[in-house]
Amino acid sequence: MVSFRKSRGSVIRAAVLSALVIGSTFAAAPASAQPQATATLDAIRARGSLVCGVNTGLAGFAQPDSQGVWRGFDVDYCRAVAVALFNDPNRVRYVPTTAQNRFTALQSGEVDMLARNTTWTLSRDTSLGLDFAATSFYDGQGFMVKRSANVEHAPQLDGATICVQPGTTTEQNLADWARANNIRFTPVVIERIEDNISAYLAGRCDAYTTDVSGLAATRAAQASPNDHVILPEVISKEPLGPAVRHGDQRFTDLVRWIHFGLVTAEELGITSGNAAQAAANDQRPDARRLLGRTGELGAMLSVDNAFMLNVIRAVGNYGEIFNRNLTPIGLQRGPNALWTTPGGLQYAPPFR
Amino acid sequence: MSDATADPRYRRTPPKRPIRFSWSDERVRAIVWQLLVVGIIVAVVWWLVRNTQHNLEVRRIATGFGFLNREAGLPIAEHIIDYSPTNTYLRALIVGVLNTLKVAVIGIVLATILGTLIGIARLSKNWLVSKIAGVYVEVIRDLPLLLQLLFWYTVLQGLPNPRNAMNPVAGVFLSNRGLLLPWVEWQAAHTGALLAMIVGVVLTWMYSDVMRARRMQDGQPRRVWPIAVLLILGLPVAVWALMGAPFTPDVPALRGFNFRGGFVVSPEYFALLVGLVTYTSGFIAEIVRAGILSVGHGQWEAAQALGLKPGTVLKQIVLPQALRVIVPPMTSQYLNLTKNSSLAVAIGYQDIVSIANTTLNQTGQAIEGIAIIMAVYLSISLSISLFMNWYNAKIALVER
């Protein structure tokens, strides 16, 4: 028995050793498909639809309507990219992502792009393996409290319990702001935005903090919005925009220039209503370039030259997207007005 | 198989046979198959690792554990050790581990007590008691745990706000901010007293072991409790008194938005604890019932025939035998409870999963984050397993 076991032990050892040798001979083979310059574009085209990571439900930005159709500001960016690629705004599959799983979803290739209230920061840009294509919405963080709490300014929140989504810049800003202003608070961090809001509504928290746009959306969705007050203090800069995987510059360029195209269209006064007519009659050189009548701008982005014409006809220009989705929830253009308006920051580099 | 009982014939070495390099040789076949299987496993693992490394590099996703020393910047509501957002990710993660242990350890103790009571209740001769226990077990076991957690959390949110808090006893407040209890301002002397109590418990245990051994020799019963009281209560009080006997009551009081001071049991922690304890106790009750039923009726009757009191029968005859059936499945329940505590994310209790998730989200290092979560649960689970296996071996029937 004893000697038998001994011999079996040496067999196993030999097996492991040789397996290691076999394994290391495989090692010469290449590891994986190299993501080429247009891997994402190729994959989207081969699949026939864009996979877009959106919020789990935020009125005005991304939320399914009563028919189950996704609507919102961010959703329109997904639709615009789908139009540029397929000339069909409906060839998008929406993947709801939470604040905590959105980056993993993008990194792992589960989604092609994120259009999901994501703040552009240096560390996210450099170490998360993603690129921000543009700033589609300039936002800032604020607080919402119940009117009955009689709070008028954020510094009065000392000692308060504050509901905040984990894994967001909001969470970090809140900690920074509290430290800088010597304010003590108790955080309540619940992953899903809906559960977070319901904890605030149930009175678990004295205040709910997120980007002011998100506060406005939440406030507007309540049965009696007047019971809630958004405090005047804005404690951070939150440039939100679509994000794509790092390493595929063609796709990044496409998403970026769709945003610039939408802004340019508003500058030129081209809307979903008059785009077709403008394509035929508008003699302004920059309008002709935007709508693909002259130049090869679309081909440079590996899409149809008339891609912006199709996009504008399907979703409208930047102003139309804003007015359709965000004006109803009570948001002003503010910094998201065109640069030609005082205080406006939306500016597009030349479309040439 | 010990040497004393082994038949010497079995110890003879089987005749050796040279390996023939032929498929008909069983040993050659064994080697080939093992080589193949191990080779495939190594190749798959190697491919996964290479592929991951390559993709991380191409996408310029940061790797390594360097982030652990960076400032976390995330606020944590409940922490046993001192913590502020300026501390490192490492400390934040340690706070998370302690929060997980806080709910798992207390949950295991409470679930064992509650489960045992319900298991015994289900065997009760009282019709009402046994039916209530039966309904409890069936209802609790049949509903998903996540649903139960959300239920408890919603119930706790339905409590009045701090300004209208329930105040059943002076100094105790119950509101949607949690349960607040009066406490003392914690000082070094209190830590000393706590340590002294732990030492006292260990000494008592050793003392009762010695006394039991003496009783086994001469049959004389010995009283253990006076020394036990002295060690478990007297020793901490003495340490506390020697260290200056500090005592400053810390009574919660409503100031501004919230209560300040006192000992806080947050709704998140409470909902998670209640959910885990009630859920797991349903399973433990059935294990305890099975254990007690596994002891043959003859054992009860024989013990009674010897004139033992019912309590002694349960303690000395039935329980030691039932435990051998109870302990192995109980280990699984303890492991389940610990792992289920990761559902805390849904109701906002900041356990290790919640904090590691936030960390991996902020740093983008999902692989490292998940590895940390896995390492933590593996360590906790293996510790529970080791302890329970040791305990199981200790109470196992000593075969002669």
mmCIF file of C-alpha atoms in Angstrom, chain A:
data_model
loop_
_atom_site.group_PDB
_atom_site.id
_atom_site.type_symbol
_atom_site.label_atom_id
_atom_site.label_comp_id
_atom_site.label_asym_id
_atom_site.label_seq_id
_atom_site.Cartn_x
_atom_site.Cartn_y
_atom_site.Cartn_z
ATOM 1 C CA MET A 1 0.000 0.000 0.000
ATOM 2 C CA VAL A 2 2.657 2.446 1.083
ATOM 3 C CA SER A 3 4.935 1.898 -1.846
ATOM 4 C CA PHE A 4 2.003 1.949 -4.256
ATOM 5 C CA ARG A 5 0.965 5.379 -3.023
ATOM 6 C CA LYS A 6 4.515 6.576 -3.388
ATOM 7 C CA SER A 7 4.649 5.560 -7.011
ATOM 8 C CA ARG A 8 1.314 7.233 -7.704
ATOM 9 C CA GLY A 9 2.641 10.455 -6.178
ATOM 10 C CA SER A 10 5.583 10.484 -8.546
ATOM 11 C CA VAL A 11 3.238 9.853 -11.489
ATOM 12 C CA ILE A 12 1.213 12.921 -10.578
ATOM 13 C CA ARG A 13 4.324 14.995 -10.193
ATOM 14 C CA ALA A 14 5.536 13.895 -13.602
ATOM 15 C CA ALA A 15 2.157 14.639 -15.113
ATOM 16 C CA VAL A 16 2.122 18.149 -13.709
ATOM 17 C CA LEU A 17 5.642 18.802 -14.872
ATOM 18 C CA SER A 18 5.041 17.633 -18.388
ATOM 19 C CA ALA A 19 1.791 19.545 -18.544
ATOM 20 C CA LEU A 20 3.714 22.643 -17.666
ATOM 21 C CA VAL A 21 6.116 21.894 -20.489
ATOM 22 C CA ILE A 22 3.231 21.321 -22.903
ATOM 23 C CA GLY A 23 1.591 24.507 -21.679
ATOM 24 C CA SER A 24 4.720 26.550 -22.230
ATOM 25 C CA THR A 25 5.072 25.318 -25.811
ATOM 26 C CA PHE A 26 1.612 26.742 -26.489
ATOM 27 C CA ALA A 27 2.931 30.005 -25.147
ATOM 28 C CA ALA A 28 4.305 30.975 -28.504
ATOM 29 C CA ALA A 29 0.818 31.380 -29.971
ATOM 30 C CA PRO A 30 -0.645 34.916 -29.939
ATOM 31 C CA ALA A 31 -3.017 35.638 -27.081
ATOM 32 C CA SER A 32 -6.006 37.340 -28.590
ATOM 33 C CA ALA A 33 -7.403 39.239 -31.483
ATOM 34 C CA GLN A 34 -5.607 42.568 -31.641
ATOM 35 C CA PRO A 35 -8.150 45.388 -31.312
ATOM 36 C CA GLN A 36 -7.575 47.174 -34.571
ATOM 37 C CA ALA A 37 -8.268 50.803 -35.214
ATOM 38 C CA THR A 38 -11.874 50.195 -36.179
ATOM 39 C CA ALA A 39 -12.617 47.029 -34.179
ATOM 40 C CA THR A 40 -15.609 48.647 -32.493
ATOM 41 C CA LEU A 41 -17.049 50.020 -35.728
ATOM 42 C CA ASP A 42 -16.557 46.670 -37.449
ATOM 43 C CA ALA A 43 -18.179 44.832 -34.569
ATOM 44 C CA ILE A 44 -21.174 47.194 -34.521
ATOM 45 C CA ARG A 45 -21.628 46.882 -38.279
ATOM 46 C CA ALA A 46 -21.314 43.097 -38.168
ATOM 47 C CA ARG A 47 -23.849 42.945 -35.343
ATOM 48 C CA GLY A 48 -26.204 45.316 -37.122
ATOM 49 C CA SER A 49 -26.929 47.334 -33.992
ATOM 50 C CA LEU A 50 -25.265 49.621 -31.472
ATOM 51 C CA VAL A 51 -25.158 48.534 -27.816
ATOM 52 C CA CYS A 52 -25.514 51.623 -25.694
ATOM 53 C CA GLY A 53 -25.034 51.742 -21.913
ATOM 54 C CA VAL A 54 -27.594 54.098 -20.371
ATOM 55 C CA ASN A 55 -28.859 55.015 -16.920
ATOM 56 C CA THR A 56 -31.218 52.601 -15.173
ATOM 57 C CA GLY A 57 -33.866 55.289 -15.223
ATOM 58 C CA LEU A 58 -33.447 59.046 -14.997
ATOM 59 C CA ALA A 59 -36.242 61.229 -16.344
ATOM 60 C CA GLY A 60 -35.080 63.449 -19.189
ATOM 61 C CA PHE A 61 -31.835 61.555 -19.757
ATOM 62 C CA ALA A 62 -32.729 57.912 -20.168
ATOM 63 C CA GLN A 63 -35.955 56.257 -19.201
ATOM 64 C CA PRO A 64 -38.313 53.840 -20.920
ATOM 65 C CA ASP A 65 -41.701 55.403 -21.685
ATOM 66 C CA SER A 66 -45.100 53.742 -21.197
ATOM 67 C CA GLN A 67 -44.528 51.707 -24.381
ATOM 68 C CA GLY A 68 -41.136 50.547 -23.166
ATOM 69 C CA VAL A 69 -39.298 52.745 -25.684
ATOM 70 C CA TRP A 70 -36.194 54.411 -24.267
ATOM 71 C CA ARG A 71 -36.387 58.203 -24.341
ATOM 72 C CA GLY A 72 -34.118 60.983 -23.192
ATOM 73 C CA PHE A 73 -31.157 63.223 -23.843
ATOM 74 C CA ASP A 74 -28.576 60.454 -23.520
ATOM 75 C CA VAL A 75 -30.761 58.062 -25.482
ATOM 76 C CA ASP A 76 -30.843 60.557 -28.370
ATOM 77 C CA TYR A 77 -27.044 60.403 -28.508
ATOM 78 C CA CYS A 78 -27.272 56.613 -28.905
ATOM 79 C CA ARG A 79 -29.899 57.075 -31.614
ATOM 80 C CA ALA A 80 -27.725 59.661 -33.384
ATOM 81 C CA VAL A 81 -24.777 57.242 -33.534
ATOM 82 C CA ALA A 82 -27.080 54.491 -34.826
ATOM 83 C CA VAL A 83 -28.347 56.820 -37.557
ATOM 84 C CA ALA A 84 -24.797 57.720 -38.587
ATOM 85 C CA LEU A 85 -23.941 54.035 -38.914
ATOM 86 C CA PHE A 86 -27.151 52.458 -40.186
ATOM 87 C CA ASN A 87 -29.431 55.401 -41.068
ATOM 88 C CA ASP A 88 -31.895 53.913 -38.617
ATOM 89 C CA PRO A 89 -32.371 55.367 -35.107
ATOM 90 C CA ASN A 90 -33.912 52.151 -33.825
ATOM 91 C CA ARG A 91 -30.920 49.904 -34.337
ATOM 92 C CA VAL A 92 -29.790 50.370 -30.750
ATOM 93 C CA ARG A 93 -29.891 47.922 -27.886
ATOM 94 C CA TYR A 94 -30.029 49.740 -24.544
ATOM 95 C CA VAL A 95 -28.246 48.237 -21.553
ATOM 96 C CA PRO A 96 -29.206 49.880 -18.263
ATOM 97 C CA THR A 97 -26.080 50.337 -16.156
ATOM 98 C CA THR A 98 -25.672 51.428 -12.543
ATOM 99 C CA ALA A 99 -23.090 53.926 -11.386
ATOM 100 C CA GLN A 100 -21.022 51.020 -10.130
ATOM 101 C CA ASN A 101 -21.041 48.698 -13.110
ATOM 102 C CA ARG A 102 -20.960 51.166 -16.020
ATOM 103 C CA PHE A 103 -17.177 51.252 -16.480
ATOM 104 C CA THR A 104 -16.803 47.497 -16.235
ATOM 105 C CA ALA A 105 -19.570 47.147 -18.821
ATOM 106 C CA LEU A 106 -17.656 49.398 -21.207
ATOM 107 C CA GLN A 107 -14.224 47.911 -20.466
ATOM 108 C CA SER A 108 -15.409 44.350 -20.975
ATOM 109 C CA GLY A 109 -17.082 45.161 -24.289
ATOM 110 C CA GLU A 110 -20.610 44.519 -23.009
ATOM 111 C CA VAL A 111 -21.550 47.941 -24.372
ATOM 112 C CA ASP A 112 -20.052 49.898 -27.291
ATOM 113 C CA MET A 113 -20.502 53.293 -25.699
ATOM 114 C CA LEU A 114 -21.756 54.853 -22.502
ATOM 115 C CA ALA A 115 -24.288 57.642 -22.762
ATOM 116 C CA ARG A 116 -24.950 57.846 -19.085
ATOM 117 C CA ASN A 117 -24.359 61.065 -17.093
ATOM 118 C CA THR A 118 -20.684 60.264 -16.698
ATOM 119 C CA THR A 119 -18.338 62.974 -15.474
ATOM 120 C CA TRP A 120 -15.131 63.527 -17.389
ATOM 121 C CA THR A 121 -12.198 63.431 -14.941
ATOM 122 C CA LEU A 122 -8.484 63.023 -15.402
ATOM 123 C CA SER A 123 -8.211 59.716 -13.573
ATOM 124 C CA ARG A 124 -11.161 58.226 -15.430
ATOM 125 C CA ASP A 125 -9.723 59.367 -18.743
ATOM 126 C CA THR A 126 -6.302 57.893 -18.062
ATOM 127 C CA SER A 127 -6.706 54.787 -15.931
ATOM 128 C CA LEU A 128 -10.149 53.346 -16.689
ATOM 129 C CA GLY A 129 -9.346 52.365 -20.265
ATOM 130 C CA LEU A 130 -11.914 54.724 -21.721
ATOM 131 C CA ASP A 131 -12.056 58.006 -23.587
ATOM 132 C CA PHE A 132 -14.573 60.793 -23.288
ATOM 133 C CA ALA A 133 -15.741 61.785 -26.731
ATOM 134 C CA ALA A 134 -17.196 65.193 -25.868
ATOM 135 C CA THR A 135 -19.010 67.162 -23.192
ATOM 136 C CA SER A 136 -22.646 66.896 -24.157
ATOM 137 C CA PHE A 137 -23.922 68.427 -20.936
ATOM 138 C CA TYR A 138 -22.260 70.837 -18.496
ATOM 139 C CA ASP A 139 -23.528 70.045 -15.050
ATOM 140 C CA GLY A 140 -22.701 70.643 -11.393
ATOM 141 C CA GLN A 141 -23.536 68.913 -8.156
ATOM 142 C CA GLY A 142 -26.272 70.216 -5.894
ATOM 143 C CA PHE A 143 -28.557 69.197 -3.058
ATOM 144 C CA MET A 144 -32.265 68.629 -2.854
ATOM 145 C CA VAL A 145 -34.129 68.781 0.453
ATOM 146 C CA LYS A 146 -37.742 68.629 1.498
ATOM 147 C CA ARG A 147 -39.401 72.027 1.760
ATOM 148 C CA SER A 148 -40.621 71.061 5.225
ATOM 149 C CA ALA A 149 -36.996 70.842 6.425
ATOM 150 C CA ASN A 150 -36.648 74.657 6.154
ATOM 151 C CA VAL A 151 -33.148 74.514 4.716
ATOM 152 C CA GLU A 152 -32.175 77.322 2.358
ATOM 153 C CA HIS A 153 -28.438 76.903 1.953
ATOM 154 C CA ALA A 154 -26.165 73.892 1.724
ATOM 155 C CA PRO A 155 -23.960 74.807 4.738
ATOM 156 C CA GLN A 156 -27.054 74.418 6.907
ATOM 157 C CA LEU A 157 -26.833 70.696 6.234
ATOM 158 C CA ASP A 158 -24.343 70.187 9.097
ATOM 159 C CA GLY A 159 -25.228 66.960 10.880
ATOM 160 C CA ALA A 160 -27.573 65.818 8.138
ATOM 161 C CA THR A 161 -27.957 62.366 6.660
ATOM 162 C CA ILE A 162 -27.358 62.554 2.911
ATOM 163 C CA CYS A 163 -28.360 59.998 0.262
ATOM 164 C CA VAL A 164 -25.717 59.561 -2.433
ATOM 165 C CA GLN A 165 -25.015 56.989 -5.146
ATOM 166 C CA PRO A 166 -21.844 54.994 -4.496
ATOM 167 C CA GLY A 167 -19.000 54.935 -6.996
ATOM 168 C CA THR A 168 -19.712 58.376 -8.389
ATOM 169 C CA THR A 169 -17.748 61.612 -8.460
ATOM 170 C CA THR A 170 -20.760 62.894 -6.508
ATOM 171 C CA GLU A 171 -19.771 60.717 -3.572
ATOM 172 C CA GLN A 172 -16.199 62.036 -3.616
ATOM 173 C CA ASN A 173 -17.254 65.658 -4.126
ATOM 174 C CA LEU A 174 -19.575 65.372 -1.158
ATOM 175 C CA ALA A 175 -16.723 64.134 1.050
ATOM 176 C CA ASP A 176 -14.406 66.904 -0.227
ATOM 177 C CA TRP A 177 -17.009 69.616 0.217
ATOM 178 C CA ALA A 178 -17.909 68.473 3.737
ATOM 179 C CA ARG A 179 -14.252 68.435 4.746
ATOM 180 C CA ALA A 180 -13.552 71.852 3.245
ATOM 181 C CA ASN A 181 -16.582 73.398 4.939
ATOM 182 C CA ASN A 182 -16.235 71.516 8.209
ATOM 183 C CA ILE A 183 -19.597 69.845 7.835
ATOM 184 C CA ARG A 184 -20.403 66.511 9.430
ATOM 185 C CA PHE A 185 -22.769 64.214 7.632
ATOM 186 C CA THR A 186 -23.861 60.604 7.550
ATOM 187 C CA PRO A 187 -23.854 59.077 4.069
ATOM 188 C CA VAL A 188 -26.458 56.550 2.953
ATOM 189 C CA VAL A 189 -25.153 54.810 -0.160
ATOM 190 C CA ILE A 190 -27.545 52.645 -2.137
ATOM 191 C CA GLU A 191 -26.495 51.378 -5.524
ATOM 192 C CA ARG A 192 -29.630 51.697 -7.625
ATOM 193 C CA ILE A 193 -30.690 55.280 -8.251
ATOM 194 C CA GLU A 194 -34.387 54.457 -7.751
ATOM 195 C CA ASP A 195 -33.742 52.884 -4.334
ATOM 196 C CA ASN A 196 -31.578 55.841 -3.427
ATOM 197 C CA ILE A 197 -34.334 58.290 -4.275
ATOM 198 C CA SER A 198 -36.971 56.275 -2.455
ATOM 199 C CA ALA A 199 -34.775 56.273 0.664
ATOM 200 C CA TYR A 200 -34.697 60.089 0.449
ATOM 201 C CA LEU A 201 -38.445 60.279 -0.108
ATOM 202 C CA ALA A 202 -39.088 57.926 2.823
ATOM 203 C CA GLY A 203 -37.180 60.295 5.078
ATOM 204 C CA ARG A 204 -34.151 58.083 5.625
ATOM 205 C CA CYS A 205 -32.050 61.036 4.429
ATOM 206 C CA ASP A 206 -32.435 64.751 4.991
ATOM 207 C CA ALA A 207 -30.960 65.561 1.591
ATOM 208 C CA TYR A 208 -30.314 63.866 -1.724
ATOM 209 C CA THR A 209 -27.273 64.901 -3.695
ATOM 210 C CA THR A 210 -26.386 64.385 -7.324
ATOM 211 C CA ASP A 211 -25.900 66.543 -10.406
ATOM 212 C CA VAL A 212 -28.372 69.425 -10.582
ATOM 213 C CA SER A 213 -29.826 67.968 -13.788
ATOM 214 C CA GLY A 214 -30.512 64.714 -11.990
ATOM 215 C CA LEU A 215 -32.110 66.583 -9.086
ATOM 216 C CA ALA A 216 -34.362 68.466 -11.487
ATOM 217 C CA ALA A 217 -35.328 65.225 -13.200
ATOM 218 C CA THR A 218 -36.136 63.554 -9.883
ATOM 219 C CA ARG A 219 -38.024 66.584 -8.590
ATOM 220 C CA ALA A 220 -40.108 66.815 -11.754
ATOM 221 C CA ALA A 221 -41.027 63.150 -11.506
ATOM 222 C CA GLN A 222 -42.614 63.581 -8.050
ATOM 223 C CA ALA A 223 -46.354 63.904 -7.567
ATOM 224 C CA SER A 224 -45.873 67.310 -5.957
ATOM 225 C CA PRO A 225 -42.513 68.765 -7.038
ATOM 226 C CA ASN A 226 -43.068 71.826 -4.870
ATOM 227 C CA ASP A 227 -42.488 69.768 -1.737
ATOM 228 C CA HIS A 228 -38.825 69.604 -2.689
ATOM 229 C CA VAL A 229 -36.267 72.399 -2.981
ATOM 230 C CA ILE A 230 -33.015 72.332 -4.922
ATOM 231 C CA LEU A 231 -30.504 74.384 -2.932
ATOM 232 C CA PRO A 232 -28.757 77.219 -4.808
ATOM 233 C CA GLU A 233 -25.202 76.006 -4.070
ATOM 234 C CA VAL A 234 -23.468 74.096 -6.825
ATOM 235 C CA ILE A 235 -20.423 72.392 -5.317
ATOM 236 C CA SER A 236 -18.624 70.956 -8.338
ATOM 237 C CA LYS A 237 -18.025 70.947 -12.088
ATOM 238 C CA GLU A 238 -19.582 67.936 -13.779
ATOM 239 C CA PRO A 239 -18.919 67.820 -17.514
ATOM 240 C CA LEU A 240 -21.023 64.871 -18.682
ATOM 241 C CA GLY A 241 -20.551 63.153 -21.956
ATOM 242 C CA PRO A 242 -20.530 59.943 -23.955
ATOM 243 C CA ALA A 243 -17.594 57.637 -23.207
ATOM 244 C CA VAL A 244 -16.077 54.942 -25.422
ATOM 245 C CA ARG A 245 -13.342 52.347 -24.983
ATOM 246 C CA HIS A 246 -9.774 53.563 -25.211
ATOM 247 C CA GLY A 247 -7.811 52.402 -28.205
ATOM 248 C CA ASP A 248 -10.379 52.783 -30.969
ATOM 249 C CA GLN A 249 -9.817 56.314 -32.191
ATOM 250 C CA ARG A 250 -12.068 55.986 -35.262
ATOM 251 C CA PHE A 251 -15.105 55.271 -33.149
ATOM 252 C CA THR A 252 -14.148 57.984 -30.626
ATOM 253 C CA ASP A 253 -13.846 60.467 -33.500
ATOM 254 C CA LEU A 254 -17.233 59.485 -34.876
ATOM 255 C CA VAL A 255 -19.043 59.960 -31.557
ATOM 256 C CA ARG A 256 -17.182 63.219 -30.905
ATOM 257 C CA TRP A 257 -18.035 64.688 -34.312
ATOM 258 C CA ILE A 258 -21.652 63.654 -34.111
ATOM 259 C CA HIS A 259 -21.879 65.823 -30.991
ATOM 260 C CA PHE A 260 -20.062 68.683 -32.756
ATOM 261 C CA GLY A 261 -22.335 68.200 -35.766
ATOM 262 C CA LEU A 262 -25.401 68.544 -33.550
ATOM 263 C CA VAL A 263 -24.034 71.772 -32.060
ATOM 264 C CA THR A 264 -23.020 73.094 -35.508
ATOM 265 C CA ALA A 265 -26.520 72.365 -36.795
ATOM 266 C CA GLU A 266 -27.991 74.498 -34.052
ATOM 267 C CA GLU A 267 -25.522 77.277 -34.842
ATOM 268 C CA LEU A 268 -26.597 77.160 -38.482
ATOM 269 C CA GLY A 269 -30.286 76.948 -37.626
ATOM 270 C CA ILE A 270 -30.696 73.560 -39.280
ATOM 271 C CA THR A 271 -33.426 71.539 -37.591
ATOM 272 C CA SER A 272 -35.093 68.174 -38.116
ATOM 273 C CA GLY A 273 -37.891 70.065 -39.891
ATOM 274 C CA ASN A 274 -35.823 72.003 -42.396
ATOM 275 C CA ALA A 275 -32.778 69.716 -42.839
ATOM 276 C CA ALA A 276 -33.967 68.039 -46.049
ATOM 277 C CA GLN A 277 -34.829 71.398 -47.583
ATOM 278 C CA ALA A 278 -31.514 72.881 -46.416
ATOM 279 C CA ALA A 279 -29.633 70.015 -48.014
ATOM 280 C CA ALA A 280 -31.214 70.904 -51.341
ATOM 281 C CA ASN A 281 -31.199 74.699 -51.175
ATOM 282 C CA ASP A 282 -28.849 76.009 -48.504
ATOM 283 C CA GLN A 283 -25.896 77.602 -50.272
ATOM 284 C CA ARG A 284 -23.839 78.442 -47.148
ATOM 285 C CA PRO A 285 -20.524 76.558 -47.502
ATOM 286 C CA ASP A 286 -20.467 75.334 -43.880
ATOM 287 C CA ALA A 287 -24.069 74.111 -44.136
ATOM 288 C CA ARG A 288 -23.230 72.267 -47.373
ATOM 289 C CA ARG A 289 -20.215 70.619 -45.676
ATOM 290 C CA LEU A 290 -22.251 69.648 -42.581
ATOM 291 C CA LEU A 291 -25.004 68.094 -44.672
ATOM 292 C CA GLY A 292 -22.555 66.236 -46.913
ATOM 293 C CA ARG A 293 -23.237 68.157 -50.142
ATOM 294 C CA THR A 294 -19.543 68.969 -50.550
ATOM 295 C CA GLY A 295 -16.399 67.379 -49.186
ATOM 296 C CA GLU A 296 -15.602 63.922 -47.934
ATOM 297 C CA LEU A 297 -16.063 64.570 -44.196
ATOM 298 C CA GLY A 298 -18.228 61.493 -43.654
ATOM 299 C CA ALA A 299 -15.774 59.240 -45.452
ATOM 300 C CA MET A 300 -13.021 60.523 -43.146
ATOM 301 C CA LEU A 301 -15.094 59.154 -40.255
ATOM 302 C CA SER A 302 -15.824 55.896 -42.172
ATOM 303 C CA VAL A 303 -19.523 56.704 -42.543
ATOM 304 C CA ASP A 304 -21.791 58.094 -45.225
ATOM 305 C CA ASN A 305 -21.010 61.685 -46.276
ATOM 306 C CA ALA A 306 -24.602 62.708 -45.522
ATOM 307 C CA PHE A 307 -24.459 61.219 -42.020
ATOM 308 C CA MET A 308 -25.226 64.501 -40.264
ATOM 309 C CA LEU A 309 -28.194 65.128 -42.544
ATOM 310 C CA ASN A 310 -29.614 61.759 -41.500
ATOM 311 C CA VAL A 311 -28.832 62.370 -37.847
ATOM 312 C CA ILE A 312 -30.483 65.796 -37.799
ATOM 313 C CA ARG A 313 -33.559 64.518 -39.617
ATOM 314 C CA ALA A 314 -33.905 61.684 -37.104
ATOM 315 C CA VAL A 315 -33.112 63.345 -33.765
ATOM 316 C CA GLY A 316 -32.835 67.085 -34.465
ATOM 317 C CA ASN A 317 -29.994 69.457 -33.575
ATOM 318 C CA TYR A 318 -28.495 69.949 -30.111
ATOM 319 C CA GLY A 319 -31.073 72.557 -29.112
ATOM 320 C CA GLU A 320 -33.948 70.373 -30.249
ATOM 321 C CA ILE A 321 -32.621 67.402 -28.275
ATOM 322 C CA PHE A 322 -32.287 69.616 -25.210
ATOM 323 C CA ASN A 323 -35.721 71.172 -25.561
ATOM 324 C CA ARG A 324 -37.446 67.887 -26.230
ATOM 325 C CA ASN A 325 -35.967 66.064 -23.244
ATOM 326 C CA LEU A 326 -34.738 68.496 -20.638
ATOM 327 C CA THR A 327 -36.970 71.565 -20.882
ATOM 328 C CA PRO A 328 -40.021 69.531 -19.722
ATOM 329 C CA ILE A 329 -38.234 68.586 -16.488
ATOM 330 C CA GLY A 330 -37.520 72.237 -15.768
ATOM 331 C CA LEU A 331 -33.881 72.576 -16.834
ATOM 332 C CA GLN A 332 -32.646 75.862 -18.326
ATOM 333 C CA ARG A 333 -30.027 75.917 -21.072
ATOM 334 C CA GLY A 334 -27.636 77.807 -18.755
ATOM 335 C CA PRO A 335 -24.059 76.793 -19.586
ATOM 336 C CA ASN A 336 -25.408 74.428 -22.227
ATOM 337 C CA ALA A 337 -26.505 77.290 -24.449
ATOM 338 C CA LEU A 338 -24.444 77.941 -27.581
ATOM 339 C CA TRP A 339 -21.234 79.903 -27.092
ATOM 340 C CA THR A 340 -22.837 82.766 -28.989
ATOM 341 C CA THR A 341 -25.215 83.277 -26.034
ATOM 342 C CA PRO A 342 -23.772 84.910 -22.877
ATOM 343 C CA GLY A 343 -22.819 82.185 -20.405
ATOM 344 C CA GLY A 344 -23.094 79.468 -23.020
ATOM 345 C CA LEU A 345 -20.320 76.883 -23.312
ATOM 346 C CA GLN A 346 -21.429 74.634 -26.189
ATOM 347 C CA TYR A 347 -18.918 75.245 -28.950
ATOM 348 C CA ALA A 348 -18.026 73.079 -31.923
ATOM 349 C CA PRO A 349 -14.716 73.160 -33.805
ATOM 350 C CA PRO A 350 -15.094 73.863 -37.530
ATOM 351 C CA PHE A 351 -16.772 71.198 -39.610
ATOM 352 C CA ARG A 352 -14.249 71.109 -42.415
#
